[in-house]
Structure formats: structure tokens, C-alpha cells
Coordinates of C-alpha atoms in Angstrom, one line a residue:
M26 CA 182.8 170.4 47.8
A27 CA 185.9 167.2 49.1
D28 CA 183.4 164.0 49.4
I29 CA 183.8 163.0 53.1
I30 CA 182.6 159.3 53.5
Q31 CA 185.4 156.5 53.1
L32 CA 185.7 153.0 54.0
L33 CA 186.9 152.5 57.6
P34 CA 190.6 150.4 57.9
D35 CA 190.0 146.7 58.5
N36 CA 191.9 147.1 62.0
I37 CA 189.5 150.0 63.2
A38 CA 186.3 147.9 61.1
N39 CA 187.8 144.7 63.8
Q40 CA 187.6 146.8 67.0
I41 CA 183.9 148.2 66.3
A42 CA 182.8 144.4 65.7
A43 CA 185.1 143.0 68.1
G44 CA 182.8 145.5 71.1
E45 CA 179.8 143.1 70.4
V46 CA 181.3 139.8 69.8
I47 CA 184.4 140.5 72.8
Q48 CA 183.2 141.8 76.1
R49 CA 185.5 140.7 78.2
P50 CA 187.5 137.2 79.0
G51 CA 184.2 135.5 79.1
S52 CA 183.5 136.3 75.6
A53 CA 186.4 135.0 74.2
V54 CA 186.9 131.9 76.0
K55 CA 183.2 130.8 74.9
E56 CA 184.2 131.5 71.2
L57 CA 187.3 129.6 71.5
L58 CA 185.6 126.7 73.2
E59 CA 183.0 126.8 70.5
N60 CA 185.4 126.4 67.4
A61 CA 187.5 123.9 69.1
V62 CA 184.0 121.8 69.5
D63 CA 182.9 122.4 65.6
A64 CA 186.9 120.8 64.7
G65 CA 185.9 117.6 66.0
A66 CA 187.8 118.0 69.5
T67 CA 188.1 114.9 71.5
E68 CA 190.1 116.8 74.3
I69 CA 190.0 120.7 75.3
R70 CA 192.0 121.6 77.7
L71 CA 191.3 125.7 78.5
L72 CA 194.1 128.2 80.3
V73 CA 193.7 131.5 82.0
A74 CA 196.3 132.9 83.5
D75 CA 195.0 136.7 85.5
A76 CA 191.1 136.0 85.2
G77 CA 191.9 135.7 81.3
K78 CA 193.4 139.4 81.2
A79 CA 197.0 138.0 80.2
L80 CA 196.2 135.0 78.8
V81 CA 193.2 132.7 77.1
Q82 CA 194.6 129.2 75.4
V83 CA 192.4 126.3 74.1
I84 CA 194.3 123.0 73.0
D85 CA 192.0 120.6 71.5
N86 CA 192.7 117.6 69.6
G87 CA 190.7 118.6 66.2
K88 CA 191.1 118.1 63.0
G89 CA 193.7 121.2 62.8
M90 CA 194.0 123.4 59.6
S91 CA 196.5 124.1 56.9
P92 CA 198.6 126.8 56.5
A93 CA 196.5 128.9 54.0
D94 CA 193.4 128.3 56.7
A95 CA 195.5 129.4 59.7
R96 CA 196.1 132.5 58.6
M97 CA 192.5 133.4 56.8
A98 CA 191.0 132.3 59.6
F99 CA 191.7 136.0 61.3
E100 CA 190.1 137.5 58.4
R101 CA 186.8 139.2 58.6
H102 CA 183.7 136.9 57.6
A103 CA 186.4 134.2 57.5
T104 CA 183.9 131.1 58.2
S105 CA 184.0 127.0 57.2
K106 CA 181.1 126.9 58.1
I107 CA 178.5 128.3 55.4
R108 CA 178.7 128.6 51.3
E109 CA 175.7 130.1 50.4
I110 CA 172.1 132.1 51.9
D111 CA 170.8 128.7 52.4
D112 CA 173.3 126.9 55.2
L113 CA 171.6 129.7 57.1
F114 CA 168.3 127.8 57.5
R115 CA 170.6 124.6 58.1
I116 CA 173.1 125.4 60.4
K117 CA 174.6 122.4 62.6
T118 CA 178.0 124.3 63.7
M119 CA 178.3 126.2 66.9
G120 CA 179.7 129.2 64.7
F121 CA 178.9 130.7 61.5
R122 CA 179.6 134.1 61.4
G123 CA 183.3 134.0 61.1
E124 CA 184.4 137.2 63.4
A125 CA 185.3 136.0 67.0
L126 CA 188.7 135.5 65.9
A127 CA 189.1 138.8 63.8
S128 CA 187.3 140.0 67.0
I129 CA 190.0 139.0 68.9
A130 CA 192.7 139.6 66.9
A131 CA 191.6 143.3 66.5
V132 CA 192.0 143.7 70.6
A133 CA 194.3 141.3 71.8
Q134 CA 198.0 139.5 70.9
V135 CA 197.3 136.2 69.2
E136 CA 199.6 133.0 68.9
I137 CA 198.3 129.6 67.1
K138 CA 200.1 126.5 66.6
T139 CA 197.7 124.2 64.6
R140 CA 198.4 120.8 62.6
R141 CA 196.1 118.5 60.4
Q142 CA 196.7 115.0 61.4
E143 CA 198.1 114.5 57.6
D144 CA 200.7 116.6 57.8
E145 CA 204.2 116.4 59.2
L146 CA 204.5 120.0 60.1
G147 CA 201.9 122.3 61.8
T148 CA 201.3 126.3 61.6
F149 CA 202.8 129.2 63.9
V150 CA 201.1 132.5 63.7
E151 CA 201.3 135.1 65.3
I152 CA 198.5 138.4 65.2
E153 CA 198.7 141.9 66.8
N154 CA 196.0 144.5 65.9
S155 CA 194.8 142.2 63.0
L156 CA 198.6 142.7 61.4
V157 CA 200.1 139.1 60.9
I158 CA 203.6 139.6 62.6
K159 CA 204.9 136.0 61.8
Q160 CA 204.1 132.9 60.1
E161 CA 206.4 130.1 60.1
P162 CA 206.1 126.1 59.9
C163 CA 206.5 124.2 63.5
S164 CA 206.3 121.6 65.2
T165 CA 203.1 120.4 66.9
Q166 CA 200.6 118.4 67.8
A167 CA 197.9 117.4 65.6
G168 CA 194.8 120.2 66.6
T169 CA 194.9 123.1 67.3
N170 CA 196.8 126.0 69.9
I171 CA 196.0 129.1 70.2
S172 CA 196.6 131.3 73.0
M173 CA 194.6 135.0 73.1
K174 CA 197.2 137.3 75.7
N175 CA 196.8 140.3 76.7
L176 CA 193.1 141.2 76.0
F177 CA 192.5 145.2 75.6
F178 CA 196.1 146.0 75.2
N179 CA 195.3 148.3 72.7
V180 CA 191.6 149.5 73.8
P181 CA 193.0 151.2 77.3
A182 CA 189.8 152.3 77.8
R183 CA 187.9 148.7 77.4
R184 CA 190.7 147.2 79.9
N185 CA 189.2 150.3 82.7
F186 CA 185.9 148.4 82.8
L187 CA 186.7 145.0 83.3
K188 CA 185.9 143.6 87.0
S189 CA 188.0 142.3 89.7
N190 CA 190.1 139.2 88.8
A191 CA 187.5 136.7 90.9
A192 CA 183.9 138.3 89.0
E193 CA 185.6 138.2 85.4
L194 CA 186.7 134.0 86.0
R195 CA 183.2 133.6 87.4
H196 CA 182.0 134.8 84.0
I197 CA 184.8 132.5 82.3
I198 CA 183.4 129.3 84.6
D199 CA 180.1 130.3 83.4
E200 CA 180.8 130.2 79.9
F201 CA 182.9 127.0 80.2
I202 CA 180.4 125.0 81.8
R203 CA 177.7 125.8 78.9
V204 CA 179.9 124.7 76.6
A205 CA 180.9 121.7 78.9
M206 CA 177.5 120.5 79.5
A207 CA 175.9 121.1 76.0
F208 CA 178.9 118.3 75.3
P209 CA 179.2 115.5 77.7
H210 CA 181.1 113.3 75.5
I211 CA 184.0 115.3 75.4
F212 CA 186.6 115.4 77.5
F213 CA 187.2 119.0 79.2
S214 CA 189.3 120.9 82.0
L215 CA 189.7 124.3 83.1
T216 CA 193.3 125.9 84.6
S217 CA 193.0 129.2 86.5
N218 CA 196.8 130.5 87.3
G219 CA 197.6 126.7 86.8
Q220 CA 195.2 125.0 89.6
E221 CA 193.0 122.8 88.1
V222 CA 189.4 124.1 88.5
F223 CA 187.6 121.2 86.3
H224 CA 188.4 118.0 85.4
L225 CA 185.5 116.5 83.2
E226 CA 185.8 113.1 82.0
P227 CA 183.6 112.0 79.1
G228 CA 180.4 110.2 80.3
S229 CA 176.7 110.4 79.9
L230 CA 174.9 113.7 80.1
K231 CA 174.0 112.8 84.0
Q232 CA 177.3 112.7 85.2
R233 CA 178.6 115.4 83.5
I234 CA 175.7 118.0 85.6
V235 CA 176.8 116.6 88.5
Q236 CA 180.4 116.6 87.9
V237 CA 179.4 120.3 87.4
L238 CA 176.6 120.9 89.5
G239 CA 178.1 119.3 92.5
N240 CA 177.2 116.0 94.1
Q241 CA 173.7 117.8 95.9
Y242 CA 172.5 116.9 92.8
N243 CA 173.4 113.1 92.2
A244 CA 170.4 112.1 94.2
K245 CA 167.8 114.8 93.3
L246 CA 167.2 114.7 89.6
V247 CA 163.9 114.0 87.6
S248 CA 164.5 112.5 84.0
V249 CA 162.6 114.3 81.5
S250 CA 162.3 113.0 78.3
E251 CA 159.7 113.3 74.9
Q252 CA 159.9 112.5 71.4
T253 CA 157.4 114.2 69.3
D254 CA 157.6 114.7 65.4
Y255 CA 157.8 118.2 65.4
M256 CA 160.4 118.2 68.7
N257 CA 162.6 116.6 71.2
I258 CA 163.0 117.2 74.9
Y259 CA 165.2 115.5 77.1
G260 CA 167.1 116.1 80.0
F261 CA 166.9 117.1 84.3
V262 CA 165.3 119.3 86.3
G263 CA 165.6 119.2 90.1
K264 CA 163.1 117.8 92.9
P265 CA 161.4 120.6 94.7
E266 CA 163.9 120.5 97.2
T267 CA 166.5 122.0 95.1
A268 CA 165.0 124.8 94.6
R269 CA 166.8 128.0 95.1
K270 CA 166.3 132.2 95.4
T271 CA 168.3 132.8 91.9
R272 CA 168.2 131.5 88.7
G273 CA 171.6 130.4 89.0
D274 CA 171.0 126.5 87.8
Q275 CA 168.4 126.9 85.0
Y276 CA 169.7 125.8 81.7
F277 CA 168.3 125.7 78.1
F278 CA 169.8 124.4 74.8
V279 CA 168.4 124.0 71.7
N280 CA 170.4 121.7 69.2
N281 CA 173.5 121.8 71.8
R282 CA 173.8 125.2 71.6
F283 CA 173.0 127.6 75.4
I284 CA 170.1 130.1 74.4
K285 CA 168.6 132.3 77.4
S286 CA 164.7 132.6 77.1
A287 CA 162.4 133.9 79.8
Y288 CA 159.8 132.7 77.8
L289 CA 160.6 129.4 78.1
N290 CA 161.8 129.8 81.8
H291 CA 157.8 130.5 82.5
A292 CA 156.8 127.7 81.0
V293 CA 159.0 125.5 83.7
N294 CA 158.4 127.6 86.6
T295 CA 154.5 127.0 85.7
A296 CA 155.3 123.6 85.6
F297 CA 156.5 123.7 89.0
E298 CA 153.2 125.8 90.5
G299 CA 152.4 124.7 93.9
L300 CA 155.5 122.6 94.5
I301 CA 158.1 125.2 95.5
A302 CA 157.6 129.1 96.7
K303 CA 157.3 131.2 94.9
D304 CA 159.9 133.6 95.3
S305 CA 161.9 130.4 94.5
F306 CA 163.7 128.8 91.2
P307 CA 163.8 125.6 90.3
G308 CA 167.0 123.4 88.8
Y309 CA 167.0 121.9 85.4
V310 CA 169.5 121.3 82.3
I311 CA 166.6 120.9 79.5
Y312 CA 167.8 120.0 76.1
I313 CA 165.7 120.7 72.8
E314 CA 166.5 119.3 69.3
L315 CA 164.5 119.9 66.5
D316 CA 164.6 120.9 62.7
P317 CA 167.4 124.1 62.4
A318 CA 165.3 125.8 59.6
Q319 CA 162.5 126.3 63.0
V320 CA 164.7 128.3 64.7
D321 CA 166.6 131.4 63.8
I322 CA 170.2 132.0 65.7
N323 CA 171.5 134.7 63.6
V324 CA 169.6 137.2 66.2
H325 CA 172.8 138.5 68.1
P326 CA 176.8 138.4 67.4
T327 CA 176.5 136.0 70.8
K328 CA 173.8 133.4 69.7
Q329 CA 172.0 132.7 72.8
E330 CA 169.3 134.8 71.9
I331 CA 167.5 132.7 69.1
K332 CA 163.7 132.7 67.8
F333 CA 161.2 129.9 67.6
E334 CA 159.2 129.7 64.2
D335 CA 156.7 128.3 66.6
E336 CA 156.9 129.5 70.1
K337 CA 153.7 128.6 71.9
I338 CA 154.5 125.0 70.9
I339 CA 157.9 124.8 71.7
Y340 CA 156.3 126.1 75.5
A341 CA 153.9 123.7 75.2
F342 CA 155.6 121.1 74.8
V343 CA 158.4 122.3 77.4
Q344 CA 155.5 122.7 80.0
A345 CA 154.2 119.1 79.3
A346 CA 157.7 117.5 79.3
V347 CA 157.9 118.9 82.9
K348 CA 154.9 118.3 83.7
H349 CA 155.1 114.9 82.7
A350 CA 158.3 114.0 84.4
L351 CA 157.1 115.2 87.5
A352 CA 154.3 113.1 88.0
Q353 CA 156.1 110.1 86.7
F354 CA 158.2 110.1 89.6
S355 CA 155.5 110.8 91.8
I356 CA 156.6 114.6 92.3
A357 CA 153.5 115.9 91.9
P358 CA 150.9 116.8 94.5
S359 CA 149.1 113.7 95.0
L360 CA 145.5 113.1 98.1
D361 CA 146.7 110.5 100.4
F362 CA 143.8 108.5 101.3
T363 CA 145.4 106.0 103.8
L364 CA 144.1 106.2 107.7
N365 CA 146.1 108.5 110.0
Q366 CA 147.1 106.6 113.0
E367 CA 147.1 109.5 115.4
I368 CA 143.6 109.9 114.3
Q369 CA 142.8 106.2 115.1
Q370 CA 143.9 106.4 118.1
L371 CA 141.8 109.2 119.6
D372 CA 139.0 108.6 122.0
A373 CA 136.0 109.7 119.5
V374 CA 137.3 107.0 117.4
S375 CA 138.7 104.0 119.0
K376 CA 136.1 104.2 122.4
P377 CA 132.4 102.4 121.9
F378 CA 129.4 105.4 121.5
T379 CA 127.4 105.0 124.6
T380 CA 123.9 105.4 124.6
D381 CA 123.3 108.1 126.8
Q382 CA 126.1 110.3 124.2
K383 CA 124.3 109.2 121.3
D384 CA 121.0 110.4 122.9
A385 CA 122.5 113.8 123.6
A386 CA 123.9 114.1 119.9
V387 CA 120.4 113.3 118.4
S388 CA 118.8 116.0 120.9
S389 CA 121.2 118.6 119.6
S390 CA 120.2 121.1 116.9
L391 CA 123.3 120.9 115.2
Y392 CA 122.6 117.5 114.2
R393 CA 118.9 118.3 113.3
T394 CA 120.0 121.0 111.2
F395 CA 122.2 117.9 109.6
T396 CA 119.6 115.2 108.9
Q397 CA 116.0 116.9 108.6
K398 CA 115.0 118.3 105.3
N399 CA 115.7 121.3 104.0
Q400 CA 117.8 122.4 107.8
A401 CA 120.8 122.5 106.5
H402 CA 121.3 126.2 106.2
F403 CA 119.0 126.8 108.7
I404 CA 120.1 129.6 111.4
E405 CA 117.9 128.8 114.6
K406 CA 116.5 132.8 115.3
E407 CA 117.0 132.9 118.8
N408 CA 121.0 132.8 118.1
K409 CA 120.8 135.3 114.8
S410 CA 122.5 138.0 115.8
E411 CA 124.8 136.6 119.2
L412 CA 128.1 137.1 118.9
K413 CA 128.9 137.5 121.9
A414 CA 132.4 135.7 121.7
W415 CA 133.4 138.3 118.6
K416 CA 136.5 140.1 121.3
E417 CA 138.2 136.8 122.1
F418 CA 138.1 136.4 118.2
F419 CA 140.3 139.2 117.8
I420 CA 142.1 140.0 121.2
Q421 CA 144.6 137.6 122.7
P422 CA 144.2 135.9 126.8
A423 CA 147.5 138.2 127.6
Q424 CA 148.0 140.6 130.0
P425 CA 148.2 144.1 128.3
V426 CA 151.8 145.8 127.6
T427 CA 152.0 149.5 127.4
A428 CA 152.4 149.7 123.6
P429 CA 155.5 152.1 122.3
V430 CA 154.1 155.9 122.1
I431 CA 156.4 157.8 119.6
E432 CA 157.7 160.9 119.9
E433 CA 157.3 163.6 117.6
P434 CA 158.1 164.7 115.0
K435 CA 156.9 160.8 114.1
K436 CA 153.8 161.0 112.5
W437 CA 152.5 157.2 113.3
V438 CA 151.3 157.5 117.4
V439 CA 150.2 154.2 118.8
I440 CA 147.9 154.6 121.7
P441 CA 149.3 153.1 125.3
D442 CA 148.1 150.8 127.2
T443 CA 146.5 149.1 123.8
P444 CA 147.4 145.4 123.0
L445 CA 149.2 144.4 120.2
L446 CA 147.5 141.6 118.6
Q447 CA 149.1 139.3 116.0
L448 CA 147.6 138.1 113.0
H449 CA 148.0 134.8 111.5
N450 CA 151.4 135.1 112.9
T451 CA 153.0 137.1 110.1
Y452 CA 151.3 140.9 110.9
I453 CA 150.9 143.2 114.3
I454 CA 148.0 145.3 114.3
A455 CA 148.4 148.3 116.8
S456 CA 145.8 151.0 117.2
T457 CA 147.0 154.8 116.5
L458 CA 145.4 158.2 117.6
S459 CA 143.3 158.2 114.2
G460 CA 143.1 154.7 113.3
F461 CA 145.0 151.4 113.4
I462 CA 148.2 150.6 111.5
L463 CA 148.9 147.1 110.4
V464 CA 152.7 145.7 110.2
H465 CA 154.3 142.7 108.4
Q466 CA 156.8 141.8 111.0
Q467 CA 159.2 139.9 108.8
L468 CA 159.4 143.2 106.2
A469 CA 159.8 145.7 110.0
H470 CA 162.7 143.0 111.2
E471 CA 164.3 144.1 107.8
R472 CA 164.1 147.4 108.3
I473 CA 165.6 147.5 112.1
L474 CA 168.2 145.4 110.6
Y475 CA 169.4 146.8 107.7
D476 CA 169.6 150.1 109.9
R477 CA 171.9 148.1 112.4
Y478 CA 174.0 146.0 109.9
S479 CA 174.9 149.3 108.1
T480 CA 175.4 151.2 110.4
A481 CA 178.0 148.3 111.9
A482 CA 178.9 147.5 108.3
H483 CA 180.6 151.1 107.4
S484 CA 181.8 151.7 110.7
N485 CA 184.1 147.9 110.7
K486 CA 181.8 147.2 114.8
I487 CA 180.3 143.9 113.7
P488 CA 181.9 141.5 116.5
T489 CA 183.0 137.8 115.8
Q490 CA 182.4 135.1 117.2
K491 CA 184.9 132.5 117.0
S492 CA 183.4 129.4 116.7
L493 CA 184.2 126.4 118.4
F494 CA 184.7 124.1 115.6
P495 CA 185.0 125.0 112.5
V496 CA 183.1 124.2 110.0
T497 CA 184.2 123.0 106.1
L498 CA 182.5 124.9 103.0
E499 CA 182.8 123.5 100.1
L500 CA 181.1 125.3 97.3
P501 CA 180.8 124.7 93.0
A502 CA 183.6 126.0 91.1
A503 CA 181.3 129.3 90.5
D504 CA 180.0 129.8 93.9
A505 CA 183.8 129.4 95.4
A506 CA 184.6 132.1 93.1
L507 CA 182.3 134.9 94.4
L508 CA 183.1 133.7 97.8
Q509 CA 186.8 134.6 97.2
D510 CA 186.0 138.0 96.0
L511 CA 183.6 138.7 98.9
L512 CA 186.4 137.3 101.7
S513 CA 187.3 141.0 102.5
D514 CA 183.3 142.4 102.9
L515 CA 182.2 139.4 105.0
Q516 CA 184.8 140.4 107.6
S517 CA 183.3 143.6 107.9
I518 CA 180.0 141.8 108.5
G519 CA 181.4 140.0 111.0
Y520 CA 182.3 136.2 109.2
E521 CA 185.6 135.2 109.4
V522 CA 186.1 132.9 106.2
E523 CA 189.5 131.6 104.6
P524 CA 189.9 129.6 101.5
F525 CA 191.2 126.2 102.2
G526 CA 191.7 125.1 98.7
N527 CA 190.1 123.3 95.7
N528 CA 186.3 125.1 96.5
S529 CA 186.7 124.7 100.1
F530 CA 186.8 127.4 102.4
V531 CA 186.8 126.7 106.5
I532 CA 184.8 128.9 108.8
Q533 CA 186.4 130.1 111.9
G534 CA 183.9 132.7 113.1
I535 CA 180.2 134.5 112.3
P536 CA 178.5 137.4 113.3
A537 CA 178.2 137.6 117.2
D538 CA 174.6 138.2 117.1
I539 CA 174.0 134.9 115.0
V540 CA 172.7 131.3 116.7
P541 CA 176.0 129.1 116.3
G542 CA 175.3 125.8 114.8
N543 CA 174.3 126.9 110.8
E544 CA 176.9 128.3 109.4
K545 CA 176.8 126.8 106.3
H546 CA 173.8 127.0 105.5
A547 CA 173.9 130.7 106.1
I548 CA 176.3 131.3 104.1
E549 CA 175.5 129.2 101.1
L550 CA 171.8 131.3 101.3
L551 CA 174.1 134.4 102.1
I552 CA 175.4 133.7 98.6
E553 CA 171.9 133.0 96.8
Q554 CA 170.6 136.0 97.9
F555 CA 173.9 137.8 96.7
K556 CA 173.2 136.7 93.0
H557 CA 170.3 138.4 93.9
F558 CA 171.1 141.7 93.3
S559 CA 174.4 140.9 91.2
S560 CA 173.0 142.8 88.2
D561 CA 171.7 146.0 90.2
I562 CA 175.7 147.5 89.5
K563 CA 174.1 150.7 91.6
F564 CA 174.9 148.7 94.8
S565 CA 178.5 148.2 96.5
K566 CA 178.9 144.6 97.5
R567 CA 179.3 145.7 101.3
E568 CA 175.6 147.0 100.5
K569 CA 174.3 143.7 98.9
L570 CA 176.0 141.9 101.7
V571 CA 174.3 144.1 104.1
R572 CA 170.9 144.2 102.7
C573 CA 171.1 140.2 102.3
M574 CA 172.3 139.5 105.7
A575 CA 168.8 142.0 106.7
R576 CA 166.8 139.5 104.5
Q577 CA 168.6 136.2 106.0
Q578 CA 168.5 137.0 109.7
A579 CA 164.3 139.0 110.0
I580 CA 162.1 137.0 111.2
K581 CA 159.8 135.3 109.1
A582 CA 156.4 134.9 108.3
G583 CA 154.5 132.9 110.4
Q584 CA 156.4 132.9 113.8
S585 CA 154.1 133.8 116.6
L586 CA 155.1 136.2 118.8
S587 CA 154.7 137.5 122.5
Q588 CA 153.9 140.9 123.5
Q589 CA 157.4 141.7 124.4
E590 CA 158.7 141.2 121.2
M591 CA 155.8 142.6 119.3
L592 CA 156.3 145.6 121.7
A593 CA 160.0 145.6 121.1
L594 CA 159.5 145.5 117.5
V595 CA 157.4 148.2 116.9
E596 CA 159.4 150.7 119.1
E597 CA 162.6 149.3 117.5
L598 CA 161.0 150.4 113.6
F599 CA 159.5 153.8 114.4
A600 CA 163.7 154.6 115.3
C601 CA 164.6 153.8 112.3
S602 CA 165.6 156.9 109.8
S603 CA 162.7 155.2 107.1
P604 CA 160.5 152.6 109.1
N605 CA 158.0 153.1 106.6
A606 CA 159.6 150.7 103.9
T607 CA 162.5 148.1 103.7
P608 CA 165.9 148.8 101.8
T609 CA 164.1 147.2 98.5
G610 CA 161.3 149.8 98.4
S611 CA 158.5 147.4 100.1
P612 CA 156.0 148.6 102.8
T613 CA 156.6 147.9 106.2
F614 CA 153.7 148.6 107.1
L615 CA 149.8 149.7 105.7
E616 CA 148.3 152.8 107.9
F617 CA 144.2 152.8 108.5
K618 CA 142.8 155.9 109.4
E619 CA 139.7 156.5 111.1
D620 CA 137.5 158.8 108.1
Y621 CA 138.7 156.4 105.7
L622 CA 137.4 152.9 107.9
D623 CA 133.9 155.3 108.6
R624 CA 134.1 155.6 104.9
M625 CA 134.3 151.7 104.1
F626 CA 131.2 151.5 106.6
G627 CA 128.9 154.0 105.3
K628 CA 129.4 156.5 107.9

């Protein structure tokens, strides 16, 4: 029988490797930018066309390459960063695997012009499908100019899986930001389709953060700085008021390499415990410096998932550093022992205590229980079992309003002529034929609004109210790219937003049932909530927006409601197709049946 195992041709092997390293244009951007940094460049320019599908070009003023190196760089596992196995344990460069350029050349058309400072002429190399088409001397500036054209031109199936231009541009911006934040002393620029998106001059770390994340962080950053024999931690965390509903502005760098670590994210979140809401996430840019031998970055081709030799000590240091920074800048909560002026002006404090008032106080049973020995917890017998006012505690002093009666086949039937009760301004209690139900007002309203918006959005019937004075909205580049991608779907739910250039937009109209005056915050919150759904691919953009709108506009827990408002809420809830759960599956109410209540009391 003939042998059947054989070595794969280089071009096929390169395409297989490219599937891990180059997943989209943003992956190529990351690799090319990191190569420019490793080349010692002080100026790096990124140009993309058609969201990187047509062109990704990186121009740097680094050390350049010789003619032989320019060709060898595109061979598999060809690198200048390591020489022996021990080098893997002391890696200080961004790249080292020798896979990126070979992977790019396997799935794109590549042109490179490069020249060393000491050479008079540079080298031009053209590669397609892993094959060198042309190599010749050329005149070019010192450094390297590499262009990746027509990504996945020879792998149509992979190209079809790419997202929209706006979505792919967001990934490019994310990768650009991660590299630019790691090296604030280097000039970076990003140009998309001829329009400059970023122009980042060299400066301090704080200046780079503000340049990238926006001026809103300028006065809201807290410095983190801890130096130990084992590791150094530095960077900035945002003040509690900058916390968001998504993890968008969270960056960890280990030895200047961006990493993803849920474990270290948890360390920062616990440091903010008690300072921000439970469903919010703090913003931070934190850098960790430690011996390369203490960390393994050769875990995944993207090098964003790493392993520490001792994760627990890293966790403890990060948590302590953030807590120390918050306490040092008086961000952590503290007790205020100063006297409140409003309290000091009350009659009980400001007016003298007359003799008659003193005698009345001394003769009271309350005074005796706190002044006589062994009486602090004494309850007088005559009051032991009298709880005459217990009904007043549960029933609000309001006129009874007829509660809704739900027609069959609904199983939750509310007893008519029974007043509804609001508990803690969050829950609504309503009696039923078999017990009672406890309705969460915010979740119930979210279900109601979802049904309303979903029906209207899919039939394009949400009316728009024009703004008398249009509002201008400025966003960070990544959020601007996201909003650009959502404009048509926003129109379907009643928003009228137009691009205004330079990451700015003009809000011309909002949905008719939204109160005017807070349009800017509404759009910003909608973007943040949309990011929360971004990883859930089973939902369309319109579906995600409808869910975000419902969550945004729902009445919040803690809001007091009148009997009429509670009645309308319960009526509308049980008119929904699925009244017992929100679109995300959270229960809108709980049912307590009479037999269950009897068992609780041993009946």
C-alpha cells in the first residue's frame, strides 16, 4: 500500500497558519504596528482603505532591512528577535514567533519598501500567495513602508465572513489604540480613506490617554504607582463617576504588551467595591513591569493571553495598588464627622429645653428603659402583643383603585377592588385569586417597552420629533465608528442623527415618546448598552437597539408610583405576549400561592 502522509506545500501551510494569526484586517494592523515598534521607530503612520479590506499600510522611520532580510522576513518562523530556546524566557520585543509576515503574505498581496540608514538604496519586494513576484533596488526613505492589499483575495470564504466596514474599522481602531497607549513616546497617526482619525503626538502617559479616550478623562484620572522588588505597577484609573456599563475603557499592559485577563479585571473591580454600582465597570489603564521570566506570553498566536508564574501575587499587588491610589486621592469613602448646619437649625437643637419638657421626657417609659439598670431591652407587658397599626405600615393612605382583571386564558388573575402596594419604591404587590404576585417595576416596564418598540421598529412606525435646537455630539473614534454603523437602524427606532465630521454628529430628532432635553446622554448610553450586546451574534443590530431602548427608557427601581401608574403598569404587563420575563430572561414578577404561604407558617 502506498504511503499517504506527505508534507504540505509552503503556501498551504502558510494559509493554515494565517487562520490563527490573521483573522481580520485588525489582526494585520496589530502585527505590522508591533513590527514597527520593534524596529525602533519614533514615527509610525497607519493608512487603511475600505476598512483594511483593500489596503493596510504602515510607514515607519525605524532601522529598516537589508535586501536579504527584506526577503527572508516573509519566510515561516523567520525572526530577528530570538536565537535560542532560552530567549523565550527573556522576551522584551513585541514579536518573536516569526509568523505574522508569512501569514499576511499567504492571504494578501504585499509590497514592501525598506532601507537602512547606512544604505544609499533601499529594497522593493512584491509577494503574492507566499511567492516573491519581484525584488529590486529602489529609492525610499530610511525605515520601512509595507502595504497589505486585497486581504483574503485568494480565500473568498474567509473574506465573506468579514463584517461591515464600520465594524472592521472599529477592530482596527481598537488594535491601533492598544499599541499607541503602550508607547506614548512614539508618534502615531491613523488615516482611513484619506481622512485622519488619530494624530497622536509624543508625550506623557496621561496625555496619550486623554488623546485616545477623550477630554472627558482629563480631570477624572487617578494616578496609580507602586514599586516593589517583584514588580512595578503604574498608570491611571478613572474616578467612580467615569464608570460605564461596559468594559470598553479597560486596558492592562504587561511589559508594554496589551493583555486580556478576567482575573486581573476582577482585582480592579474589587478595589472599586462600594464606590460604583454593581453593574458598572471602572475605567483604567494599568501597566505592569516584571521580569520576563515570570510570565509566559507564548500561549496564543495573538499574544494577548498570557500566564503568570504566580497569578495570586499579581492579583494582590494590583488590587492593593488601586485601593491605595483611591485612598491617597480621597476617592475611597470616609466618615464625615462635621456637624450638618441644617440639623443645627432644627428646633430640637437650637431652642432651650424647658422644665416642663424635661419632666415630660423623664416620666416617659422610653426614658426609663434607657436609664434604669437592666431595662435597655425591656418591653412593657401591656404593649407586648399589641400591633394595632400594622395595616398602616403595608397599606398606603390612598383611595382604592380597581386592580386589573385579566381575562382567560391568562393564569395570573388579580383580585378587583384591591389597592396595589408599592414596596421600597421598587416592587408592586397585587393580590390574586390564589395568593399574591410581587412585580419588579423596572423589569416589568422593560418587557412592556420591548414589545412596543419591537413591533414599531420592525414596521418602521416609530415617529420622530424634530429637535428645535439640534444637539452636537462628539465621541471617541471607536464610538464614532460604531455610531456610524448604526445610523440607519437608529432611524428605524425614531432617532435622526447625521454625521458632522471629525467624530462628531448632529442629533436632529429623537423618538416621539422620549422627553427632549437629554438627547446627547441618551445616545451615549445607547452606545454603551449596545456594546454590552456586541458579543451576542444571534441578534441583529436592530434587535440589539430595541433591547437597549427598552432598558434605557424603563422606569427605574426607587421611583415612586401612584396607584394609577401602578395599575397601568400591571395592566400593560399582562397584555404582553410573555409577561413573566424580560427579553433577556429575567423574571418580571414572582407568584406566591396561598398553599405555599400556608406551608411557610406551618398550616
